[in-house]
PDB file of C-alpha atoms in Angstrom:
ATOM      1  CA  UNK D1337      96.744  92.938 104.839  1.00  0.00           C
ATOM      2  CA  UNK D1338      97.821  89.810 102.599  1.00  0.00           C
ATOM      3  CA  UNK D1339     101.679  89.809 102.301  1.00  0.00           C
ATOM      4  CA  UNK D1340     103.769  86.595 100.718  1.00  0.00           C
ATOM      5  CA  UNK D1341     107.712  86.644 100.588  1.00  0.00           C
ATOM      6  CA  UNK D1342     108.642  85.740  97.136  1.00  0.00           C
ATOM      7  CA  UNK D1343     112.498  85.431  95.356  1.00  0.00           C
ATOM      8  CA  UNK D1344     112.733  87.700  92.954  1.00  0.00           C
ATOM      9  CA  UNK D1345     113.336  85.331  89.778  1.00  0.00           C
ATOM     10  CA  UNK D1346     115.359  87.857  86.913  1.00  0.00           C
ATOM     11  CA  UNK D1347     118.758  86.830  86.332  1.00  0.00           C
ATOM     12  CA  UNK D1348     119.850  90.891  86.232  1.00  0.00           C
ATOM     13  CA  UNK D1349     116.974  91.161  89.391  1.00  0.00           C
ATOM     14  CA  UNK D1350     114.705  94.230  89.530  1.00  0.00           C
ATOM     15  CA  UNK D1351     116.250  96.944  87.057  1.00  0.00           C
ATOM     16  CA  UNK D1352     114.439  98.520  84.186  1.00  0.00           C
ATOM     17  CA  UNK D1353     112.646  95.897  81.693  1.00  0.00           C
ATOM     18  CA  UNK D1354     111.083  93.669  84.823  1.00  0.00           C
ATOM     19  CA  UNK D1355     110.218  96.911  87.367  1.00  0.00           C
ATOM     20  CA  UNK D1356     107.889  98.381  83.650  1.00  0.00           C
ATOM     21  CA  UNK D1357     106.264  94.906  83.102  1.00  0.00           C
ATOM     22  CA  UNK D1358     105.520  94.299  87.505  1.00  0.00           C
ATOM     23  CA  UNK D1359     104.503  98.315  87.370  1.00  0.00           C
ATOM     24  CA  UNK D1360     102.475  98.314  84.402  1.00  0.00           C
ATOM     25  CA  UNK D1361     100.174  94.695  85.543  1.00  0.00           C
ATOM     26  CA  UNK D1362      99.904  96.359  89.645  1.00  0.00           C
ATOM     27  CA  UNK D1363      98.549  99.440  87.628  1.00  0.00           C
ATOM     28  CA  UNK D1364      95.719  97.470  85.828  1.00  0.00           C
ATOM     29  CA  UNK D1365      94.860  95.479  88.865  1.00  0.00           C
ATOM     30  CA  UNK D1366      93.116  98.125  90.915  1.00  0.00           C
ATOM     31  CA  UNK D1367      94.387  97.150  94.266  1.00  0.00           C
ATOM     32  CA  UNK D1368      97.377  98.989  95.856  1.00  0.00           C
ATOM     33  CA  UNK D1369     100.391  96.546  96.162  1.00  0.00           C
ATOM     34  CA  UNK D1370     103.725  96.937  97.650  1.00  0.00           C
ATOM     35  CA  UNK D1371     106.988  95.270  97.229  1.00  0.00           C
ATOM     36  CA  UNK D1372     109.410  95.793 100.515  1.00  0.00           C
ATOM     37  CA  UNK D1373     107.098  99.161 101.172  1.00  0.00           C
ATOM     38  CA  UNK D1374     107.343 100.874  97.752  1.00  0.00           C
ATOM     39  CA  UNK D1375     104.797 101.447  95.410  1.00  0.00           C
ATOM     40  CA  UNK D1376     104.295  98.402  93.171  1.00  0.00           C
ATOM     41  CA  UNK D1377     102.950 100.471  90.299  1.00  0.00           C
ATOM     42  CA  UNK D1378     106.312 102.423  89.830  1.00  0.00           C
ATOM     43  CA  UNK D1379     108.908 101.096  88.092  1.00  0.00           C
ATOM     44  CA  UNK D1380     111.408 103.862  89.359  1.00  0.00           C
ATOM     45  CA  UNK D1381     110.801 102.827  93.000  1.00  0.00           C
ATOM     46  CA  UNK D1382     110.818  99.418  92.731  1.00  0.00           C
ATOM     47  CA  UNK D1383     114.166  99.602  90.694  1.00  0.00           C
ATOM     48  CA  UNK D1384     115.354 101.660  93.895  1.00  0.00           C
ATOM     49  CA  UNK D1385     115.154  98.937  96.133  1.00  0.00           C
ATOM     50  CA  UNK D1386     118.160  97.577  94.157  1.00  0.00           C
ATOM     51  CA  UNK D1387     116.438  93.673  94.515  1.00  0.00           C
ATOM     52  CA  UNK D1388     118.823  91.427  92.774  1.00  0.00           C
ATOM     53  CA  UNK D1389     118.449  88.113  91.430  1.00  0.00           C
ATOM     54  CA  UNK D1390     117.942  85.305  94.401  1.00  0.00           C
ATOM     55  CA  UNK D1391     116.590  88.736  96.755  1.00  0.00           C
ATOM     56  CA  UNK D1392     114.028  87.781  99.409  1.00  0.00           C
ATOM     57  CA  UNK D1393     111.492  90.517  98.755  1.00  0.00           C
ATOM     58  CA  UNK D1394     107.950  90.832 100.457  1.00  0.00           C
ATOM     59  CA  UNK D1395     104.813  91.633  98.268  1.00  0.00           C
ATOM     60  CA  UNK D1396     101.897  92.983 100.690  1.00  0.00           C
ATOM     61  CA  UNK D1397      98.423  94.606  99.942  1.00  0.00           C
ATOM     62  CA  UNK D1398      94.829  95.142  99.772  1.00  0.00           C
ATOM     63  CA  UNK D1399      93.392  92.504  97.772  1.00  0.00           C
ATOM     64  CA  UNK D1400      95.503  88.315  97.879  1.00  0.00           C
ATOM     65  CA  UNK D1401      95.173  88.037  94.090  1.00  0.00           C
ATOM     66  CA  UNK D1402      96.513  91.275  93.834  1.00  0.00           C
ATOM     67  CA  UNK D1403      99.735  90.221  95.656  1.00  0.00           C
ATOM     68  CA  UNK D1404      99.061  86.704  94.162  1.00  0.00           C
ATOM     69  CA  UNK D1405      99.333  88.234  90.454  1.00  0.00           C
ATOM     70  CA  UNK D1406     102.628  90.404  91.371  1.00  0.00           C
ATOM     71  CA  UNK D1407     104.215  88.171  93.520  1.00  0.00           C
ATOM     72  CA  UNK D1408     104.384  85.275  90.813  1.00  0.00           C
ATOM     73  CA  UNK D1409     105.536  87.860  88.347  1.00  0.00           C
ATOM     74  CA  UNK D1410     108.637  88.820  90.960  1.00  0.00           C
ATOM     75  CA  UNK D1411     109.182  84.962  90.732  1.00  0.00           C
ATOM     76  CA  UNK D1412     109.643  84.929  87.224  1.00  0.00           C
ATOM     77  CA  UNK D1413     112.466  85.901  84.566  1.00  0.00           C
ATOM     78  CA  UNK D1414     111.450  88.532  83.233  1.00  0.00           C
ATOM     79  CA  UNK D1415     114.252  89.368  81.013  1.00  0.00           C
ATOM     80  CA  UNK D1416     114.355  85.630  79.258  1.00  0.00           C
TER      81      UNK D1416
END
């Protein structure tokens, strides 16, 4: 299973607007991805891992451009 440890990039780090935009792209993508274990596609759980800005977080799944795609999205700043 392709995994790749990425810093989680949002100055505020996983809370509402940047969990939506990671959860809505993992839904299109076909491909189950997980961030630390949870569910990729859900913003709720991936707001429960409480990942703040600078976090080490690990992206893992099925498909590497899957985990590619969400991985560099965890990178960015989503809020700017």
């Amino acid at each position: 299973m392709p995994s790749k440890s990425v810093v989680v990039g949002s100055a505020v780090g996983l809370h509402a607007r940047p969990a939506a935009i990671i959860a809505e792209k993992a839904g299109e993508l076909g491909s189950d991805v997980t961030i630390n274990g949870v569910d990729a596609s859900s913003s709720l759980m991936i707001m429960t891992l409480g990942a703040g800005n600078g976090a080490t977080v690990e992206v893992a799944g099925d498909d590497q451009a899957a985990v590619d795609a969400i991985a560099a999205l965890v990178e960015q700043d989503l809020d700017a």
